[in-house]
Tab-separated table of C-alpha atoms and ligand atoms in Angstrom:
chain	number	residue	atom	x	y	z
R	1	MET	CA	107.946	120.886	87.395
R	2	ASN	CA	106.954	124.202	85.843
R	3	VAL	CA	104.284	122.558	83.710
R	4	ARG	CA	102.895	121.127	86.932
R	5	ASP	CA	102.990	124.525	88.685
R	6	SER	CA	101.192	126.209	85.786
R	7	GLU	CA	98.509	123.542	85.898
R	8	ALA	CA	98.045	124.071	89.650
R	9	VAL	CA	97.571	127.829	89.207
R	10	GLU	CA	95.135	127.245	86.354
R	11	ALA	CA	93.127	124.862	88.559
R	12	LEU	CA	93.098	127.315	91.488
R	13	LEU	CA	91.941	130.198	89.291
R	14	ILE	CA	89.190	128.085	87.722
R	15	ALA	CA	88.052	126.984	91.197
R	16	ALA	CA	87.887	130.696	92.129
R	17	GLY	CA	85.450	131.322	89.263
R	18	HIS	CA	87.736	132.419	86.447
R	19	THR	CA	87.616	130.889	82.984
R	20	LYS	CA	90.507	130.007	80.720
R	21	ALA	CA	90.898	132.409	77.787
R	22	SER	CA	91.130	130.916	74.329
R	23	SER	CA	94.232	132.954	73.478
R	24	GLU	CA	96.700	135.467	74.847
R	25	ALA	CA	94.874	138.274	72.998
R	26	ASP	CA	91.564	137.265	74.595
R	27	ALA	CA	92.810	137.158	78.183
R	28	GLU	CA	92.222	139.845	80.814
R	29	LEU	CA	94.796	138.352	83.154
R	30	LEU	CA	98.169	137.016	82.005
R	31	ILE	CA	100.622	135.127	84.207
R	32	VAL	CA	104.080	134.091	83.078
R	33	ASN	CA	105.693	131.120	84.796
R	34	SER	CA	109.441	131.615	84.976
R	35	CYS	CA	112.534	129.438	85.248
R	36	THR	CA	115.919	130.660	86.410
R	37	VAL	CA	118.004	127.480	86.223
R	38	ARG	CA	119.997	129.081	83.411
R	39	GLN	CA	120.410	132.775	82.678
R	40	LYS	CA	118.771	132.450	79.267
R	41	ALA	CA	115.616	130.891	80.681
R	42	GLU	CA	115.187	133.812	83.063
R	43	GLU	CA	115.830	136.402	80.343
R	44	LYS	CA	113.177	134.813	78.156
R	45	ALA	CA	110.527	134.884	80.888
R	46	VAL	CA	111.319	138.439	81.977
R	47	GLY	CA	111.428	139.620	78.354
R	48	LYS	CA	108.053	138.110	77.580
R	49	THR	CA	106.555	139.604	80.751
R	50	GLY	CA	107.928	143.040	79.829
R	51	TYR	CA	106.166	142.824	76.500
R	52	LEU	CA	102.883	141.721	78.133
R	53	CYS	CA	103.100	144.685	80.537
R	54	THR	CA	102.733	147.008	77.534
R	55	THR	CA	99.288	145.560	76.719
R	56	GLY	CA	97.545	147.286	79.641
R	57	LYS	CA	96.187	143.981	80.981
R	58	ILE	CA	96.718	142.606	84.481
R	59	VAL	CA	100.077	140.845	84.394
R	60	GLY	CA	101.681	138.563	86.947
R	61	LEU	CA	105.014	136.773	87.043
R	62	MET	CA	105.376	133.548	89.006
R	63	GLY	CA	108.042	130.951	89.725
R	64	CYS	CA	111.768	130.718	90.285
R	65	ALA	CA	112.933	133.951	88.623
R	66	VAL	CA	110.679	135.914	91.006
R	67	LYS	CA	112.325	134.311	94.006
R	68	ARG	CA	115.778	135.086	92.657
R	69	LEU	CA	115.007	138.701	91.752
R	70	GLY	CA	112.987	139.575	94.878
R	71	GLU	CA	112.149	143.312	95.042
R	72	ASN	CA	114.272	143.899	91.953
R	73	VAL	CA	111.587	142.311	89.826
R	74	PHE	CA	109.686	145.617	89.928
R	75	LYS	CA	112.825	147.524	88.890
R	76	LYS	CA	113.056	145.330	85.801
R	77	LEU	CA	109.291	145.378	85.241
R	78	PRO	CA	107.851	148.626	86.667
R	79	LYS	CA	104.344	147.960	85.291
R	80	LEU	CA	104.100	144.416	86.644
R	81	ASN	CA	101.014	143.908	88.847
R	82	PHE	CA	102.164	140.973	90.951
R	83	ALA	CA	105.072	138.602	91.422
R	84	VAL	CA	104.853	135.283	93.267
R	85	GLY	CA	107.660	132.876	94.187
R	86	PRO	CA	107.420	129.122	93.508
R	87	ARG	CA	106.197	128.197	97.006
R	88	ALA	CA	103.498	130.889	97.231
R	89	LEU	CA	101.453	130.024	94.150
R	90	GLY	CA	98.411	129.169	96.266
R	91	LEU	CA	98.005	132.900	97.017
R	92	ILE	CA	97.420	133.882	93.382
R	93	PRO	CA	93.565	133.683	93.365
R	94	LYS	CA	93.411	135.943	96.427
R	95	ILE	CA	95.958	138.389	95.013
R	96	VAL	CA	93.892	138.631	91.832
R	97	SER	CA	90.578	139.122	93.656
R	98	ASP	CA	92.053	141.686	96.093
R	99	GLY	CA	93.343	143.685	93.151
R	100	ARG	CA	95.825	145.594	95.324
R	101	PHE	CA	98.893	146.011	93.106
R	102	PRO	CA	101.846	145.860	93.023
R	103	ARG	CA	102.217	142.809	95.181
R	104	LEU	CA	105.187	140.552	95.908
R	105	GLU	CA	104.964	137.168	97.680
R	106	LEU	CA	108.100	135.123	98.298
R	107	GLY	CA	107.163	132.898	101.256
R	108	ASP	CA	105.610	129.458	101.777
R	109	GLU	CA	102.048	130.548	102.378
R	110	GLY	CA	99.560	128.678	100.186
R	111	LEU	CA	102.023	125.872	99.345
R	112	GLY	CA	99.580	123.087	100.294
R	113	ASP	CA	96.768	124.533	98.157
R	114	ALA	CA	98.931	124.618	95.058
R	115	LEU	CA	100.355	121.131	95.630
R	116	SER	CA	96.960	119.456	95.578
R	117	ALA	CA	95.228	121.532	92.842
R	118	HIS	CA	94.698	119.722	89.530
R	119	THR	CA	92.666	120.664	86.468
R	120	GLY	CA	91.905	116.971	85.957
R	121	ASN	CA	92.169	117.257	82.184
R	122	GLY	CA	93.527	114.334	80.257
R	123	PHE	CA	94.847	110.938	81.216
R	124	GLN	CA	98.314	111.984	82.391
R	125	ALA	CA	99.080	113.927	85.551
R	126	PHE	CA	102.123	115.246	87.341
R	127	VAL	CA	102.108	114.819	91.105
R	128	THR	CA	104.698	116.624	93.198
R	129	VAL	CA	105.904	114.350	95.995
R	130	LEU	CA	109.081	116.155	96.983
R	131	VAL	CA	109.304	119.945	97.153
R	132	GLY	CA	112.589	121.892	97.103
R	133	CYS	CA	116.133	120.551	97.290
R	134	ASP	CA	118.914	120.397	99.877
R	135	ASN	CA	121.677	119.002	97.689
R	136	ARG	CA	123.379	122.273	96.822
R	137	CYS	CA	125.271	121.184	93.753
R	138	SER	CA	127.847	123.908	93.119
R	139	TYR	CA	126.297	125.292	89.915
R	140	CYS	CA	122.652	125.083	90.838
R	141	ILE	CA	120.262	127.822	91.913
R	142	VAL	CA	117.322	125.499	92.578
R	143	PRO	CA	117.870	125.200	96.374
R	144	ASP	CA	117.927	129.012	96.651
R	145	VAL	CA	114.680	129.489	94.786
R	146	ARG	CA	112.689	126.348	95.552
R	147	GLY	CA	113.734	126.169	99.182
R	148	HIS	CA	114.326	123.250	101.545
R	149	GLU	CA	113.507	119.694	100.685
R	150	TYR	CA	110.147	118.547	102.013
R	151	SER	CA	108.335	115.254	101.382
R	152	ARG	CA	104.564	115.322	101.230
R	153	PRO	CA	102.881	112.756	103.499
R	154	ALA	CA	102.357	109.461	101.633
R	155	ARG	CA	98.703	109.428	102.651
R	156	GLU	CA	98.144	112.763	100.935
R	157	VAL	CA	99.911	111.615	97.752
R	158	ILE	CA	97.986	108.324	97.612
R	159	ALA	CA	94.632	110.075	98.112
R	160	GLU	CA	95.512	112.559	95.396
R	161	VAL	CA	96.459	109.849	92.896
R	162	ARG	CA	93.273	107.908	93.743
R	163	ALA	CA	91.189	111.020	93.029
R	164	LEU	CA	93.027	111.601	89.751
R	165	VAL	CA	92.440	108.007	88.625
R	166	LYS	CA	88.729	108.424	89.386
R	167	ARG	CA	88.782	111.382	86.990
R	168	GLY	CA	90.295	109.279	84.214
R	169	VAL	CA	94.035	109.586	84.774
R	170	LYS	CA	95.974	106.488	83.604
R	171	GLU	CA	99.537	107.671	84.069
R	172	VAL	CA	101.128	109.693	86.845
R	173	CYS	CA	104.593	111.166	86.927
R	174	LEU	CA	105.890	111.751	90.451
R	175	LEU	CA	108.031	114.860	90.704
R	176	GLY	CA	110.956	115.815	92.880
R	177	GLN	CA	114.402	117.332	92.243
R	178	SER	CA	115.881	114.205	93.744
R	179	VAL	CA	112.729	112.149	93.881
R	180	LEU	CA	114.316	108.976	95.276
R	181	ARG	CA	115.105	110.966	98.443
R	182	TYR	CA	111.377	110.947	99.156
R	183	GLY	CA	110.824	110.528	102.894
R	184	VAL	CA	114.510	110.860	103.777
R	185	ARG	CA	114.682	114.404	105.192
R	186	ASN	CA	111.249	114.321	106.819
R	187	PRO	CA	109.263	111.092	107.266
R	188	ALA	CA	106.551	110.598	104.662
R	189	TRP	CA	104.994	107.628	106.428
R	190	ASP	CA	103.791	107.655	110.044
R	191	GLU	CA	103.122	104.836	112.548
R	192	ASN	CA	99.397	104.894	111.789
R	193	ASP	CA	99.949	103.954	108.156
R	194	SER	CA	99.386	100.280	107.437
R	195	PRO	CA	102.597	98.262	107.000
R	196	SER	CA	103.976	97.497	103.558
R	197	PRO	CA	102.590	94.132	102.344
R	198	GLY	CA	105.787	93.546	100.344
R	199	GLY	CA	108.025	94.439	103.275
R	200	TYR	CA	109.402	97.617	101.710
R	201	ASN	CA	111.313	99.699	104.240
R	202	GLU	CA	112.587	102.525	102.072
R	203	PRO	CA	109.993	105.290	101.704
R	204	PHE	CA	110.080	105.705	97.921
R	205	PRO	CA	109.741	102.012	96.912
R	206	ARG	CA	107.013	101.790	99.529
R	207	LEU	CA	105.178	104.644	97.815
R	208	LEU	CA	105.496	102.813	94.481
R	209	GLU	CA	104.002	99.742	96.109
R	210	ALA	CA	101.052	101.695	97.500
R	211	LEU	CA	100.353	103.431	94.174
R	212	SER	CA	100.626	100.154	92.260
R	213	SER	CA	97.623	98.814	94.141
R	214	ILE	CA	95.353	101.572	92.768
R	215	GLU	CA	92.915	99.979	90.332
R	216	GLY	CA	92.922	101.695	86.914
R	217	LEU	CA	96.327	103.332	87.255
R	218	GLU	CA	98.262	101.909	84.318
R	219	ARG	CA	101.599	103.671	84.564
R	220	ILE	CA	103.801	105.252	87.190
R	221	ARG	CA	106.770	107.410	86.213
R	222	PHE	CA	109.037	109.595	88.329
R	223	THR	CA	111.799	112.142	87.843
R	224	SER	CA	114.624	113.120	88.530
R	225	ALA	CA	116.784	110.451	90.124
R	226	HIS	CA	120.180	110.264	91.811
R	227	PRO	CA	122.248	107.049	91.578
R	228	ALA	CA	122.325	106.728	95.392
R	229	GLY	CA	118.587	106.047	95.218
R	230	CYS	CA	119.016	103.089	92.833
R	231	THR	CA	118.876	100.611	95.702
R	232	ASP	CA	118.021	96.908	95.713
R	233	GLU	CA	114.594	97.817	97.053
R	234	LEU	CA	113.972	100.140	94.133
R	235	LEU	CA	115.010	97.346	91.762
R	236	ARG	CA	112.695	94.964	93.576
R	237	ALA	CA	109.828	97.419	93.098
R	238	TYR	CA	110.605	97.631	89.367
R	239	ARG	CA	110.517	93.862	89.192
R	240	GLN	CA	107.355	93.470	91.237
R	241	PHE	CA	105.181	96.229	89.746
R	242	PRO	CA	104.665	96.272	85.974
R	243	GLN	CA	102.982	99.698	86.248
R	244	VAL	CA	106.323	101.237	87.200
R	245	CYS	CA	107.759	102.346	83.862
R	246	ARG	CA	111.077	101.035	82.604
R	247	HIS	CA	112.612	104.468	82.297
R	248	LEU	CA	114.761	106.570	84.558
R	249	HIS	CA	115.976	110.121	84.098
R	250	LEU	CA	119.326	109.938	85.844
R	251	PRO	CA	121.224	113.214	85.355
R	252	VAL	CA	124.975	112.596	85.325
R	253	GLN	CA	126.246	116.164	84.583
R	254	SER	CA	129.827	115.037	83.925
R	255	GLY	CA	131.912	111.901	83.409
R	256	SER	CA	135.014	113.326	85.090
R	257	ASP	CA	135.545	112.463	88.763
R	258	ARG	CA	137.373	115.728	89.298
R	259	ILE	CA	134.437	117.774	87.980
R	260	LEU	CA	131.836	115.610	89.745
R	261	ALA	CA	133.614	116.199	93.070
R	262	ASP	CA	133.830	119.921	92.424
R	263	MET	CA	130.144	119.988	91.561
R	264	GLY	CA	129.339	118.219	94.829
R	265	ARG	CA	127.315	115.547	93.053
R	266	ARG	CA	128.156	112.901	95.692
R	267	TYR	CA	128.931	110.064	93.293
R	268	THR	CA	131.916	109.009	91.226
R	269	ARG	CA	131.927	107.968	87.614
R	270	SER	CA	132.182	104.320	88.618
R	271	GLU	CA	129.366	104.566	91.195
R	272	TYR	CA	127.178	106.138	88.540
R	273	LEU	CA	128.008	103.405	86.011
R	274	LYS	CA	127.285	100.722	88.614
R	275	ALA	CA	123.753	102.083	88.999
R	276	VAL	CA	123.378	102.024	85.212
R	277	GLU	CA	124.568	98.442	85.019
R	278	LYS	CA	122.110	97.375	87.711
R	279	LEU	CA	119.191	98.814	85.760
R	280	ARG	CA	120.296	97.389	82.436
R	281	GLN	CA	120.927	93.980	83.960
R	282	PHE	CA	117.410	93.980	85.289
R	283	ASP	CA	116.039	94.862	81.829
R	284	PRO	CA	118.281	95.325	78.767
R	285	GLU	CA	115.574	97.507	77.183
R	286	PHE	CA	115.428	99.748	80.244
R	287	ALA	CA	115.482	103.356	78.969
R	288	LEU	CA	117.962	105.743	80.528
R	289	THR	CA	118.054	109.468	79.917
R	290	THR	CA	120.317	112.087	81.388
R	291	ASP	CA	121.356	115.727	81.753
R	292	VAL	CA	124.900	116.866	81.022
R	293	ILE	CA	126.586	120.225	81.577
R	294	VAL	CA	129.391	121.231	79.197
R	295	GLY	CA	131.847	124.037	79.929
R	296	TYR	CA	131.734	123.889	83.719
R	297	PRO	CA	134.515	126.124	85.171
R	298	GLY	CA	137.862	124.424	84.731
R	299	GLU	CA	136.516	121.676	82.448
R	300	THR	CA	139.494	120.620	80.317
R	301	SER	CA	139.297	118.707	77.056
R	302	GLU	CA	140.314	115.589	79.049
R	303	ASP	CA	137.385	116.115	81.428
R	304	PHE	CA	135.133	116.569	78.440
R	305	GLU	CA	136.397	113.372	76.810
R	306	GLU	CA	135.577	111.554	80.080
R	307	THR	CA	132.003	112.793	79.771
R	308	ARG	CA	131.935	111.645	76.177
R	309	SER	CA	133.148	108.159	77.045
R	310	LEU	CA	130.804	107.855	80.013
R	311	MET	CA	127.873	108.637	77.746
R	312	GLN	CA	129.005	105.898	75.398
R	313	GLU	CA	129.449	103.400	78.234
R	314	ALA	CA	126.089	104.223	79.758
R	315	GLN	CA	124.411	103.948	76.329
R	316	PHE	CA	121.875	106.669	77.081
R	317	ASP	CA	118.670	106.569	75.109
R	318	ASN	CA	118.378	110.340	75.221
R	319	ALA	CA	120.271	113.244	76.748
R	320	PHE	CA	119.750	116.920	77.448
R	321	ILE	CA	122.985	118.855	77.038
R	322	PHE	CA	123.314	122.224	78.775
R	323	LYS	CA	125.977	124.857	78.316
R	324	TYR	CA	127.159	126.000	81.732
R	325	SER	CA	125.846	129.366	82.833
R	326	PRO	CA	126.892	130.910	86.154
R	327	ARG	CA	124.021	131.563	88.554
R	328	PRO	CA	124.462	134.345	91.097
R	329	GLY	CA	125.105	133.180	94.652
R	330	THR	CA	126.028	129.606	93.751
R	331	ARG	CA	129.460	128.201	94.686
R	332	SER	CA	130.622	127.798	91.111
R	333	ALA	CA	129.662	131.383	90.256
R	334	ALA	CA	132.679	132.412	92.341
R	335	LYS	CA	134.925	130.557	89.883
R	336	GLU	CA	135.958	131.988	86.592
R	337	ASP	CA	133.611	130.961	83.774
R	338	ASP	CA	136.707	130.086	81.797
R	339	VAL	CA	135.517	127.791	79.016
R	340	LEU	CA	135.027	130.013	75.965
R	341	LYS	CA	131.561	130.356	74.507
R	342	GLU	CA	132.698	128.815	71.200
R	343	GLU	CA	134.246	125.866	73.020
R	344	LYS	CA	131.039	125.274	75.012
R	345	GLU	CA	129.172	125.358	71.725
R	346	ARG	CA	131.609	122.872	70.172
R	347	ARG	CA	131.342	120.440	73.117
R	348	ASP	CA	127.565	120.765	72.990
R	349	GLN	CA	127.531	119.880	69.273
R	350	VAL	CA	129.895	116.925	69.745
R	351	LEU	CA	127.710	115.389	72.463
R	352	LEU	CA	124.523	116.041	70.483
R	353	ALA	CA	125.962	114.318	67.398
R	354	ASP	CA	127.175	111.345	69.498
R	355	GLN	CA	123.772	111.053	71.118
R	356	GLU	CA	121.914	111.263	67.808
R	357	LYS	CA	123.948	108.328	66.520
R	358	ARG	CA	123.584	106.348	69.744
R	359	GLY	CA	119.841	107.034	69.986
R	360	LEU	CA	119.389	105.757	66.448
R	361	GLU	CA	121.384	102.581	67.119
R	362	ARG	CA	119.514	101.895	70.334
R	363	ASN	CA	116.154	102.457	68.676
R	364	ARG	CA	117.107	100.266	65.691
R	365	ALA	CA	117.749	97.414	68.082
R	366	LEU	CA	114.033	97.534	68.946
R	367	ILE	CA	112.873	96.873	65.370
R	368	GLY	CA	110.767	93.719	65.357
R	369	THR	CA	109.746	93.998	69.017
R	370	GLU	CA	106.161	94.501	70.154
R	371	ARG	CA	105.614	97.320	72.592
R	372	ASP	CA	102.779	98.365	74.881
R	373	VAL	CA	102.016	101.935	73.916
R	374	LEU	CA	99.854	104.414	75.793
R	375	VAL	CA	98.002	106.311	73.057
R	376	GLU	CA	98.388	110.092	73.265
R	377	GLY	CA	96.461	111.042	70.098
R	378	PRO	CA	97.090	112.032	66.476
R	379	SER	CA	100.725	112.638	65.614
R	380	LYS	CA	101.639	116.333	65.437
R	381	ARG	CA	103.330	116.019	62.055
R	382	ASN	CA	100.896	113.691	60.324
R	383	LYS	CA	97.268	113.604	61.412
R	384	SER	CA	96.610	110.227	59.795
R	385	ARG	CA	99.024	108.719	62.305
R	386	LEU	CA	98.650	108.057	66.007
R	387	SER	CA	101.341	108.726	68.531
R	388	GLY	CA	102.012	107.404	72.007
R	389	ARG	CA	104.770	106.273	74.338
R	390	ASP	CA	106.114	102.927	75.434
R	391	SER	CA	107.099	102.116	78.998
R	392	GLY	CA	110.590	103.494	78.286
R	393	ASN	CA	109.026	106.862	77.362
R	394	ARG	CA	110.005	106.348	73.713
R	395	ILE	CA	107.736	108.048	71.200
R	396	VAL	CA	105.994	105.479	68.985
R	397	VAL	CA	104.043	106.437	65.849
R	398	TRP	CA	101.819	104.231	63.674
R	399	ASP	CA	99.300	104.590	60.847
R	400	MET	CA	95.602	104.605	61.609
R	401	ILE	CA	94.044	101.801	59.637
R	402	GLU	CA	90.477	102.142	58.481
R	403	GLY	CA	88.213	99.536	60.017
R	404	SER	CA	90.618	98.575	62.805
R	405	ALA	CA	89.577	98.808	66.442
R	406	PRO	CA	89.606	102.382	67.798
R	407	ALA	CA	92.600	103.382	69.894
R	408	PRO	CA	91.401	106.336	71.956
R	409	ALA	CA	93.829	108.571	73.804
R	410	GLY	CA	94.612	107.012	77.165
R	411	SER	CA	94.239	103.412	76.023
R	412	ILE	CA	97.116	100.968	75.767
R	413	VAL	CA	97.713	99.194	72.449
R	414	LYS	CA	100.348	96.789	71.128
R	415	VAL	CA	102.535	98.145	68.357
R	416	ARG	CA	105.134	96.181	66.384
R	417	ILE	CA	108.183	98.285	65.559
R	418	LEU	CA	109.085	98.389	61.856
R	419	ASP	CA	111.499	101.298	61.619
R	420	ALA	CA	113.423	103.671	63.874
R	421	HIS	CA	114.786	107.206	63.976
R	422	ALA	CA	116.929	108.682	66.740
R	423	GLN	CA	113.932	110.184	68.560
R	424	ILE	CA	111.029	108.104	67.313
R	425	LEU	CA	109.905	104.530	66.644
R	426	LEU	CA	107.589	103.709	63.727
R	427	GLY	CA	105.341	100.693	63.823
R	428	GLU	CA	102.069	98.981	63.011
R	429	ILE	CA	99.248	98.133	65.348
R	430	VAL	CA	99.150	94.452	66.274
U	1	LIG	N1	117.424	118.013	90.281
U	1	LIG	C1	117.920	117.580	89.037
U	1	LIG	C2	118.304	118.712	88.109
U	1	LIG	C3	117.412	119.902	88.031
U	1	LIG	S1	118.017	121.249	87.105
U	1	LIG	C4	119.166	116.739	89.327
U	1	LIG	O1	119.923	117.001	90.211
U	1	LIG	O2	119.368	115.811	88.613
U	1	LIG	C5	117.930	120.575	85.465
U	1	LIG	C6	119.250	120.535	84.759
U	1	LIG	O3	119.693	121.840	84.451
U	1	LIG	C7	120.400	119.942	85.539
U	1	LIG	O4	120.387	118.541	85.518
U	1	LIG	C8	121.611	120.526	84.874
U	1	LIG	O5	122.072	119.703	83.837
U	1	LIG	C9	121.086	121.845	84.304
U	1	LIG	N2	121.645	122.987	85.026
U	1	LIG	C10	121.424	123.329	86.325
U	1	LIG	N3	122.123	124.421	86.638
U	1	LIG	C11	122.814	124.797	85.526
U	1	LIG	C12	123.718	125.854	85.211
U	1	LIG	N4	124.071	126.739	86.124
U	1	LIG	N5	124.227	125.911	83.952
U	1	LIG	C13	123.868	124.993	83.025
U	1	LIG	N6	123.020	123.989	83.268
U	1	LIG	C14	122.491	123.875	84.497
U	2	LIG	FE1	120.141	121.420	91.673
U	2	LIG	FE2	121.666	119.417	92.562
U	2	LIG	FE3	119.285	119.929	93.708
U	2	LIG	FE4	119.373	118.912	91.250
U	2	LIG	S1	120.111	117.907	93.117
U	2	LIG	S2	118.097	120.605	91.948
U	2	LIG	S3	121.172	119.902	90.375
U	2	LIG	S4	121.091	121.260	93.725
């Protein structure tokens, strides 16, 4: 989501006549995009901004940490020129051209401008379809900083994706904190929109249907998901539209019903696992990734073992493990942060080691298969290799062979898998 926001600001500034500097040292204007989902993320962004403020250049801070800090941002960073919350990014070009500093913007003004601004570089694009969040999980600061949930009109999203595809985009990733809730809080479709040819009633599957009919769009991804959104209609859309990628990021957070209830996640362990089973039944190679929090207040070793066993049952392909950090103003921040730092670290390491092993086993099972891979370009580690991703978002790497057909970035090629690591598949072009 932050990568998307940075891109939008870049596009808006370029449209206003600015040019992108080749390096930090070259720039006259520097803007740091901040995250505040964990304390460490915020400290990093504020620390970096503090350093930039010593360079004498124009410096701005944008994003979630600004919204959380409010006026206090200038106490922490007295030399900062401007600070803009995550829903006011569209104001940045005007703030820069006005040059009246210091300036603080925390509202919603300019939201629409930022949502639709794209640089149009490359063949992959993020498209925000759902802004904000109303779920209020106990530990989470996102609703406070990103504001209420709002679904962009489907017509606007479809027109945007069409325009992106015209500019060469092959893959879009639809963004929302709980993206399957698209069109639930406010309607995304209105009576004037043509009916769904496939008879889809739920707003998100209907959006997938509409985007699947765009000629030239090869892949549709979306993130993040909640198990309640894994409906039969969503499954039907997966089945019907091959462009919809066989991967879902389905954050579970914990495997303990007691902790899940305290977190206010609105599903039980067994409901979560039912959603997993549905997806894996539909396609055994379906890739599932997740987020987990270790060391939530009151998490006992039994709770932790429940998380461990859930991860094994769900057979995740990849997982992001986070050590709990209390965020001011959230419900769980009122509870004692009682799991010791060392114990959080230990639980983190245990889950990482489990996942490494599981990821390797799951990837090994794909040896011998042929996979459609969207080429991303030369591999970072070895320039004589190409790298891309399969439908399950798995990284696939293969050797460039002299004399074989070119595989430019953005094209789809078939790769046969010969070997596997926990995070990467190695193959040969077919
Ligand atoms: N909307 C997504 C999550 C967005 S935040 C969802 O509900 O699935 C990204 C991840 O950060 C979360 O999934 C969670 O694992 C982690 N996270 C959020 N708040 C946290 C906190 N206070 N401490 C540690 N991790 C946190
Ligand atoms: Fe945070 Fe929960 Fe909303 Fe995700 S769904 S952003 S974890 S409040």
